[in-house]
Coordinates of C-alpha atoms and ligand atoms in Angstrom, one line a residue:
M384 CA -0.1 0.1 -0.1
A385 CA 1.5 3.1 -0.9
T386 CA 1.9 5.9 1.7
P387 CA 1.7 9.9 1.2
A388 CA 4.5 12.0 1.7
T389 CA 5.4 12.5 4.9
S390 CA 6.6 15.7 6.4
D391 CA 10.3 14.7 6.9
R392 CA 10.8 13.2 3.4
V393 CA 9.0 16.1 1.6
N394 CA 12.2 17.8 0.3
E395 CA 14.7 16.0 -2.0
S396 CA 17.7 15.3 0.6
T397 CA 20.8 16.9 -0.1
G398 CA 23.4 15.1 1.9
D399 CA 23.5 18.2 4.2
S400 CA 27.2 19.8 3.2
A401 CA 27.3 23.6 4.8
K402 CA 27.0 24.8 1.0
T403 CA 23.9 22.7 0.2
A404 CA 21.6 23.2 3.4
A405 CA 19.6 25.9 2.3
P406 CA 17.3 27.4 4.9
A407 CA 13.5 26.1 4.4
C408 CA 11.6 28.6 2.4
E409 CA 7.9 28.6 1.5
F410 CA 6.9 27.6 -2.1
R411 CA 6.2 30.5 -4.5
P412 CA 4.5 29.4 -8.0
G413 CA 6.4 30.6 -11.3
L414 CA 9.1 31.9 -8.4
E415 CA 7.5 34.7 -7.7
G416 CA 9.7 37.4 -5.8
V417 CA 12.8 34.7 -5.4
P418 CA 16.2 35.8 -6.3
A419 CA 17.4 33.1 -8.8
T420 CA 20.9 34.9 -9.7
Q421 CA 22.9 38.2 -9.0
S422 CA 23.4 40.4 -12.1
A423 CA 24.7 43.2 -12.7
I424 CA 23.1 43.7 -16.6
S425 CA 19.8 45.4 -16.3
Y426 CA 17.6 46.6 -13.7
V427 CA 13.8 47.0 -13.7
D428 CA 11.8 48.9 -11.3
G429 CA 8.4 47.8 -11.8
K430 CA 6.3 50.3 -9.5
N431 CA 8.3 53.4 -11.3
G432 CA 8.2 52.2 -14.8
I433 CA 11.9 52.2 -14.9
L434 CA 14.3 50.0 -17.1
E435 CA 18.5 50.2 -17.3
Y436 CA 20.8 48.6 -19.2
R437 CA 23.9 48.4 -17.3
G438 CA 22.7 51.6 -15.3
M439 CA 21.5 53.3 -18.3
A440 CA 18.1 54.5 -18.7
I441 CA 16.3 52.5 -21.8
E442 CA 15.0 56.1 -23.1
E443 CA 18.2 57.5 -23.4
L444 CA 19.8 54.4 -25.3
A445 CA 16.7 54.1 -27.7
R446 CA 17.4 58.0 -28.4
H447 CA 21.0 58.1 -29.0
S448 CA 22.3 54.4 -29.3
T449 CA 22.5 51.7 -32.1
F450 CA 21.5 47.9 -31.3
L451 CA 25.1 46.6 -31.8
E452 CA 26.5 49.6 -29.6
T453 CA 23.8 48.4 -26.9
T454 CA 25.0 45.0 -27.8
F455 CA 28.4 45.7 -27.0
L456 CA 27.7 47.4 -23.7
L457 CA 25.0 44.4 -22.3
I458 CA 27.7 42.0 -23.0
W459 CA 30.6 43.4 -22.0
G460 CA 29.7 45.9 -19.8
C461 CA 30.7 49.2 -21.2
L462 CA 30.1 51.5 -24.4
P463 CA 32.8 50.4 -26.7
T464 CA 35.2 53.0 -28.1
R465 CA 35.0 54.0 -31.9
E466 CA 37.7 51.6 -32.9
E467 CA 35.8 48.7 -30.7
L468 CA 32.4 49.3 -32.4
E469 CA 33.7 49.5 -36.0
E470 CA 35.7 45.9 -35.5
F471 CA 32.6 44.3 -33.8
E472 CA 30.3 45.7 -36.7
H473 CA 32.8 44.6 -39.2
D474 CA 33.3 41.1 -37.8
I475 CA 29.2 40.8 -37.5
R476 CA 29.0 41.8 -41.2
Y477 CA 32.0 39.0 -42.1
H478 CA 29.7 36.5 -40.5
R479 CA 26.6 37.0 -41.5
R480 CA 26.2 34.0 -44.4
V481 CA 24.8 30.5 -43.1
K482 CA 26.4 27.5 -44.3
F483 CA 24.3 26.2 -47.7
R484 CA 23.9 23.0 -45.3
I485 CA 21.8 25.2 -42.9
R486 CA 19.8 26.8 -45.9
D487 CA 18.9 23.4 -47.3
M488 CA 18.0 22.3 -43.9
M489 CA 15.8 25.0 -43.8
K490 CA 14.1 24.0 -47.2
C491 CA 13.2 20.7 -45.7
F492 CA 11.3 22.4 -43.3
P493 CA 7.1 22.5 -44.0
E494 CA 5.9 26.0 -44.9
S495 CA 3.4 25.7 -42.7
G496 CA 5.8 25.4 -39.6
H497 CA 5.9 28.3 -37.4
P498 CA 8.7 30.4 -38.0
M499 CA 9.9 30.5 -34.1
D500 CA 10.4 26.4 -34.5
A501 CA 12.5 27.2 -37.6
L502 CA 14.6 29.6 -35.8
Q503 CA 14.7 27.4 -33.0
A504 CA 15.9 24.3 -35.2
S505 CA 18.4 26.2 -37.2
A506 CA 19.7 28.0 -34.3
A507 CA 20.6 24.4 -32.5
A508 CA 21.7 23.4 -36.0
L509 CA 25.0 25.8 -35.8
G510 CA 25.9 23.9 -32.9
L511 CA 26.7 20.9 -35.5
F512 CA 29.3 23.3 -36.9
Y513 CA 30.8 25.1 -34.3
S514 CA 32.3 23.6 -31.0
R515 CA 30.0 21.8 -28.6
R516 CA 31.0 22.8 -25.6
A517 CA 31.4 25.9 -24.0
L518 CA 34.9 27.4 -23.0
P519 CA 34.9 29.6 -20.8
N520 CA 37.6 32.3 -22.5
P521 CA 37.2 35.6 -23.7
A522 CA 37.9 34.8 -27.4
Y523 CA 35.4 32.0 -27.6
I524 CA 32.8 34.0 -26.1
R525 CA 33.3 36.8 -28.3
Q526 CA 33.7 34.5 -31.2
A527 CA 30.2 32.6 -30.5
A528 CA 28.5 36.0 -29.9
I529 CA 29.8 37.6 -33.0
R530 CA 28.2 34.1 -35.1
L531 CA 24.8 34.1 -33.1
L532 CA 24.4 37.8 -33.7
A533 CA 25.2 37.8 -37.2
K534 CA 23.4 34.3 -38.4
I535 CA 20.2 34.7 -36.5
P536 CA 18.9 37.6 -38.6
T537 CA 20.0 35.5 -41.9
M538 CA 18.3 32.5 -40.8
V539 CA 14.9 34.0 -39.9
A540 CA 14.6 36.0 -43.4
A541 CA 16.1 32.8 -45.2
F542 CA 12.9 31.0 -43.6
Q543 CA 10.7 33.7 -44.7
S544 CA 12.2 33.4 -48.5
I545 CA 11.8 29.6 -48.7
R546 CA 8.5 29.4 -47.2
K547 CA 7.5 32.0 -50.3
G548 CA 9.0 29.5 -52.9
N549 CA 12.0 31.9 -53.4
D550 CA 16.0 31.3 -52.6
P551 CA 16.9 33.3 -49.1
I552 CA 18.6 36.7 -50.2
Q553 CA 22.4 36.9 -49.4
P554 CA 23.0 39.7 -46.8
R555 CA 24.5 42.7 -48.1
D556 CA 27.9 44.1 -46.5
D557 CA 27.0 47.8 -47.2
L558 CA 24.1 47.6 -45.1
G559 CA 23.9 47.6 -41.4
Y560 CA 22.4 45.7 -39.1
A561 CA 18.7 46.5 -39.2
A562 CA 18.6 48.0 -42.6
N563 CA 20.5 44.6 -43.9
F564 CA 17.6 42.4 -42.0
L565 CA 14.8 44.6 -43.6
Y566 CA 16.7 44.2 -46.9
M567 CA 16.8 40.4 -46.7
L568 CA 13.1 40.1 -45.5
N569 CA 11.4 42.5 -47.9
E570 CA 13.8 41.9 -51.0
R571 CA 14.1 45.9 -51.2
E572 CA 16.5 48.0 -49.6
P573 CA 14.5 50.1 -46.7
D574 CA 14.1 53.8 -46.2
P575 CA 16.6 55.2 -43.7
L576 CA 13.4 56.0 -41.0
A577 CA 12.3 52.5 -41.4
A578 CA 15.8 51.1 -40.7
R579 CA 16.2 53.6 -37.6
V580 CA 12.8 52.7 -36.3
F581 CA 13.6 48.8 -36.4
D582 CA 17.1 49.5 -34.8
T583 CA 15.6 51.2 -32.0
C584 CA 13.1 48.2 -31.3
L585 CA 15.7 46.1 -31.1
I586 CA 17.5 47.9 -28.6
L587 CA 14.1 48.3 -26.6
H588 CA 13.9 44.1 -27.1
A589 CA 17.4 43.5 -26.3
E590 CA 17.4 42.7 -22.3
H591 CA 15.1 42.4 -19.5
T592 CA 16.8 40.8 -16.2
I593 CA 15.5 37.2 -15.7
N594 CA 12.8 36.9 -18.1
A595 CA 11.7 33.2 -18.7
S596 CA 13.6 33.0 -21.7
T597 CA 17.0 34.2 -20.2
F598 CA 16.2 32.0 -17.2
S599 CA 16.0 29.2 -19.7
A600 CA 19.1 30.5 -21.5
M601 CA 20.9 30.7 -18.0
V602 CA 20.0 27.0 -16.9
T603 CA 21.0 25.8 -20.3
A604 CA 24.3 27.9 -19.9
S605 CA 25.0 26.3 -16.4
T606 CA 25.3 22.8 -18.0
M607 CA 28.8 24.5 -20.0
T608 CA 26.8 23.2 -23.2
D609 CA 27.8 25.1 -26.1
P610 CA 26.0 28.4 -26.6
Y611 CA 23.9 27.4 -29.6
A612 CA 22.1 25.6 -27.4
V613 CA 21.4 28.1 -25.1
V614 CA 20.5 30.4 -27.7
A615 CA 18.0 27.6 -28.9
S616 CA 16.5 26.7 -25.8
A617 CA 15.9 30.2 -25.4
V618 CA 14.1 30.7 -28.3
G619 CA 11.6 27.4 -27.7
T620 CA 10.9 29.5 -24.4
L621 CA 10.4 33.2 -25.8
A622 CA 7.9 31.3 -28.5
G623 CA 4.7 31.1 -25.9
P624 CA 2.3 33.3 -25.9
L625 CA 2.4 34.0 -22.0
H626 CA 5.9 35.5 -23.0
G627 CA 7.4 37.1 -26.4
G628 CA 4.7 35.0 -28.4
A629 CA 2.2 37.8 -27.0
N630 CA 3.2 40.1 -29.6
E631 CA 1.7 38.0 -32.4
E632 CA -1.3 37.2 -30.5
V633 CA -2.2 41.3 -29.9
I634 CA -2.5 41.6 -33.4
D635 CA -4.9 38.6 -33.6
M636 CA -6.8 39.8 -31.0
L637 CA -7.4 43.4 -33.0
E638 CA -8.3 41.6 -35.8
A639 CA -10.9 39.4 -33.7
I640 CA -12.2 42.9 -32.2
G641 CA -12.3 44.5 -36.0
S642 CA -13.9 47.7 -34.7
I643 CA -14.1 50.3 -32.0
E644 CA -17.6 49.7 -30.8
N645 CA -16.8 45.9 -30.3
V646 CA -13.9 46.9 -28.2
V647 CA -15.9 47.1 -24.6
P648 CA -18.0 43.8 -25.2
Y649 CA -15.0 42.2 -26.2
I650 CA -12.9 43.0 -23.3
D651 CA -15.5 42.8 -20.9
R652 CA -16.1 39.1 -22.1
C653 CA -12.3 38.0 -21.8
I654 CA -12.4 39.8 -18.1
A655 CA -15.7 37.6 -17.4
E656 CA -14.4 34.7 -19.0
K657 CA -11.0 35.0 -16.9
Q658 CA -9.1 35.1 -20.4
K659 CA -5.8 36.9 -20.5
I660 CA -5.8 40.2 -22.3
M661 CA -2.6 40.1 -24.8
G662 CA 0.0 42.2 -24.4
F663 CA -1.1 43.3 -21.0
G664 CA 0.0 42.6 -17.4
H665 CA 3.8 41.8 -16.3
R666 CA 5.3 40.0 -13.5
V667 CA 7.3 42.9 -12.4
Y668 CA 5.7 46.4 -13.9
K669 CA 2.6 47.3 -12.1
V670 CA 2.6 50.6 -14.4
K671 CA 2.8 51.1 -18.1
D672 CA 5.9 49.1 -19.6
P673 CA 8.4 51.8 -20.5
R674 CA 9.4 50.0 -23.6
A675 CA 5.4 50.1 -24.7
T676 CA 5.7 53.9 -24.4
V677 CA 8.6 54.3 -26.5
L678 CA 7.2 51.8 -29.1
Q679 CA 3.9 53.6 -29.2
S680 CA 6.0 57.0 -30.0
L681 CA 7.8 55.0 -32.6
A682 CA 4.5 53.8 -34.2
E683 CA 3.5 57.1 -34.1
E684 CA 6.4 58.7 -35.6
L685 CA 6.0 55.8 -38.6
F686 CA 2.4 56.5 -39.2
D687 CA 3.2 60.6 -39.5
N688 CA 5.8 59.6 -42.3
L689 CA 4.1 56.4 -43.9
G690 CA 0.3 56.3 -42.8
R691 CA -1.7 55.2 -39.8
D692 CA -2.2 51.6 -39.5
Q693 CA -6.0 50.9 -39.6
Y694 CA -5.7 49.0 -36.1
Y695 CA -4.2 52.1 -34.2
D696 CA -7.3 53.5 -33.2
L697 CA -8.3 50.2 -31.9
A698 CA -5.4 49.6 -30.0
L699 CA -6.0 53.2 -28.1
E700 CA -9.3 52.1 -27.0
V701 CA -8.1 48.6 -25.8
E702 CA -5.6 50.4 -23.8
R703 CA -8.1 52.6 -22.4
V704 CA -10.6 49.9 -21.5
V705 CA -8.0 47.6 -20.3
S706 CA -6.7 50.3 -18.1
D707 CA -10.3 51.2 -16.8
R708 CA -11.1 47.8 -16.1
L709 CA -7.7 46.2 -14.6
G710 CA -5.6 49.4 -13.7
H711 CA -6.3 48.9 -10.1
K712 CA -4.8 45.7 -10.2
G713 CA -1.5 46.9 -12.2
I714 CA -2.3 45.7 -15.5
Y715 CA -1.3 47.9 -18.2
P716 CA 0.4 47.4 -21.6
N717 CA 3.6 45.6 -21.8
V718 CA 6.2 45.3 -24.6
D719 CA 4.3 43.2 -26.8
F720 CA 1.4 45.4 -27.1
Y721 CA 2.6 48.1 -29.7
S722 CA 5.3 46.2 -30.9
G723 CA 3.5 44.6 -33.6
L724 CA 2.0 47.9 -35.0
V725 CA 5.6 49.2 -35.3
Y726 CA 6.6 45.8 -37.5
R727 CA 3.2 45.6 -39.4
R728 CA 4.4 49.4 -40.9
L729 CA 7.6 47.8 -41.7
G730 CA 6.2 45.1 -43.7
I731 CA 7.0 42.3 -41.2
P732 CA 4.5 39.6 -41.4
T733 CA 2.5 38.7 -38.1
D734 CA 4.3 35.3 -37.1
L735 CA 7.9 37.0 -37.8
F736 CA 6.9 39.2 -34.9
T737 CA 8.5 36.7 -31.9
P738 CA 11.7 35.9 -34.3
V739 CA 12.1 39.5 -34.5
F740 CA 11.9 40.0 -30.9
A741 CA 14.6 37.0 -30.7
I742 CA 16.9 38.9 -33.0
A743 CA 16.9 41.5 -30.4
R744 CA 16.9 39.1 -27.1
V745 CA 20.0 37.4 -28.5
A746 CA 22.0 40.2 -27.2
G747 CA 20.4 39.9 -23.5
W748 CA 20.8 35.8 -23.6
L749 CA 24.5 36.3 -24.3
A750 CA 25.3 38.7 -21.6
H751 CA 23.8 36.6 -19.4
W752 CA 25.7 33.6 -20.8
R753 CA 28.9 35.4 -20.3
E754 CA 28.1 36.3 -17.0
Q755 CA 27.1 32.6 -16.0
L756 CA 30.3 31.2 -17.0
S757 CA 32.0 33.8 -15.2
T758 CA 30.7 32.7 -11.8
N759 CA 29.2 29.4 -12.9
R760 CA 27.5 26.9 -10.9
I761 CA 24.7 24.2 -12.5
F762 CA 21.4 25.4 -11.7
R763 CA 19.6 22.5 -9.7
P764 CA 17.1 23.9 -7.3
T765 CA 14.8 21.6 -5.2
Q766 CA 11.1 20.8 -4.9
I767 CA 8.4 19.8 -2.7
Y768 CA 7.1 16.3 -3.7
T769 CA 4.1 15.7 -3.4
G770 CA 3.3 12.2 -4.4
E771 CA 3.4 8.6 -2.7
H772 CA 5.9 6.5 -1.4
E773 CA 6.2 2.5 -1.1
A774 CA 3.8 2.2 -4.0
S775 CA 3.5 -1.3 -5.0
Y776 CA 4.0 -2.7 -8.5
Q777 CA 0.7 -4.1 -9.4
P778 CA 0.5 -7.2 -12.2
I779 CA -1.1 -5.8 -15.3
E780 CA -3.8 -8.0 -15.0
Q781 CA -5.1 -6.6 -11.8
R782 CA -5.0 -3.1 -12.5
Q783 CA -7.9 -0.4 -13.2
S784 CA -7.8 2.3 -15.7
L785 CA -6.8 5.3 -13.2
V786 CA -6.0 7.9 -16.3
R787 CA -8.5 10.5 -17.2
F788 CA -7.5 12.1 -20.4
D789 CA -10.1 14.8 -20.3
T790 CA -8.3 16.8 -17.3
L791 CA -4.7 17.5 -17.0
A792 CA -5.1 16.5 -13.2
N793 CA -5.0 12.9 -12.4
Ligands
ACO131 C1 8.0 40.0 -23.3 C2 6.9 39.5 -22.2 O1 6.9 38.5 -21.7 S1 5.8 40.5 -21.5 C3 4.4 39.3 -20.9 C4 3.7 39.0 -22.5 N1 2.3 38.3 -21.9 C5 1.4 38.8 -22.0 O2 1.2 39.6 -22.6 C6 0.3 37.8 -21.9 C7 -0.6 38.3 -21.2 N2 -0.5 38.5 -19.8 C8 -0.3 37.5 -19.1 O3 -0.7 36.1 -19.2 C9 0.4 38.1 -17.6 O4 0.3 39.1 -17.0 C10 2.1 37.5 -17.4 C11 2.3 35.9 -17.8 C12 2.7 38.3 -18.2 C13 2.4 37.5 -16.0 O5 1.7 36.6 -15.2 P1 1.9 36.7 -13.7 O6 3.0 37.5 -12.6 O7 2.0 35.4 -13.2 O8 0.3 37.1 -13.1 P2 -0.9 36.3 -13.1 O9 -1.0 35.4 -14.2 O10 -1.0 35.2 -12.0 O11 -2.1 37.6 -12.8 C14 -2.2 38.2 -11.8 C15 -3.6 38.5 -11.9 O12 -3.6 39.4 -13.0 C16 -4.6 39.3 -13.8 N3 -4.0 39.2 -15.4 C17 -2.8 39.3 -15.3 N4 -2.3 39.5 -16.7 C18 -3.7 39.6 -17.3 C19 -4.0 39.8 -18.6 N5 -3.1 40.3 -19.9 N6 -5.5 40.2 -18.9 C20 -6.2 39.7 -17.8 N7 -6.1 39.7 -16.7 C21 -4.5 39.4 -16.3 C22 -5.0 37.6 -13.9 O13 -6.2 36.9 -14.2 C23 -4.4 37.5 -12.1 O14 -6.0 37.9 -11.7 P3 -6.3 37.3 -10.2 O15 -5.7 37.3 -8.9 O16 -8.1 37.9 -9.7 O17 -6.8 35.7 -10.9
OAA132 O1 10.5 40.3 -17.8 C1 9.6 39.6 -18.3 O2 9.2 38.5 -17.5 C2 9.1 39.4 -19.6 C3 9.4 40.6 -20.2 O3 9.1 41.7 -20.2 C4 10.4 40.6 -21.1 O4 11.2 39.5 -21.1 O5 11.2 41.3 -22.2

């Protein structure tokens, strides 16, 4: 007969060395409020809507920096000198092409597959060509960072061309990071405003403390596996609709709402049915996400110059109604709410919004990878066991079906 877990056996035994005997602490679902690392990379003040990268306000970086300069800042902890930046940009340009075997592999992916899955598989495939085990030395880290930063945009654009039945567009060495991506995607050179706005979007999405995908990257990194596996695991985590995948779902929601008079009944129905409203709410921010504010002004800049998006007025009304209904719970637009409206104006298809987020977040994942390697200890938390003990093995002819396939809980 099985016995339930008893109080002296609820936690995994650790052997109790002084190092491993952690004080008993309460279980927090989703690790809410539990520090899982120490980091000097970025800082969020969720009550006051502040985000800093290496101590610098996100608004200031969005105004003055470029994505590659910000990436250097995130990974190596300081702004680059002119020579350092030029060398970094040069090296990234040089590594933009991807091996023909990876392009051929991508040609075998189903065109109907999601581009995030294509990106995760292609990022992991880089590990087939480059070193499998992480070496915590500066030259290895720089080389791997350059490869990933250079090749991820090329792979995102390549899948887009391939699924349309075309050959991937080769990167152009005379274009900057953002302009080259838009060129490979849309098969024409972007206008300078579009390239600048896209580059700023990349800055805004580059890093955000220990969010789910970064945590995933850090756990993977802590095993000392290669950086391609680190990025592939993070891409898989970013894809979910509660995380980076929400930017795509926001557009689906605006499409479903369709017109201004439907906003109130749509939002009220979501609230009554306890459905999440996509692009709203955040574990840390209890005010409007500062990135959403900058993205909204970028959207307006694009609309003034290139024409207004049909969904912008709807989005404004959704923000008004959700803030009115749920503001008392601290639910306001997050980074995913306005980004899609910017991307639509830049000609980016809806299911590429999350891969575009990933292009930017590679910077943050790499910064945390480097930081993790510098002080590495494998992540291995504990759990509170809630199952049985001493269960007996029943012969198959004596068993009765106990599994229910109509519910998650058995
Ligand atoms: C890049 C990013 O990852 S930004 C986040 C992108 N994700 C989304 O936009 C998806 C929608 N938002 C959400 O699902 C959540 O707000 C998350 C996942 C971002 C944060 O989740 P958590 O911190 O775990 O909050 P949790 O889901 O427990 O919600 C707390 C309360 O707020 C409510 N709430 C949170 N977000 C929303 C939302 N978007 N719409 C409606 N209600 C919400 C919950 O129903 C819950 O209410 P209750 O206490 O009355 O039950
Ligand atoms: O911090 C989070 O939980 C999610 C988020 O906003 C991000 O990853 O940009």
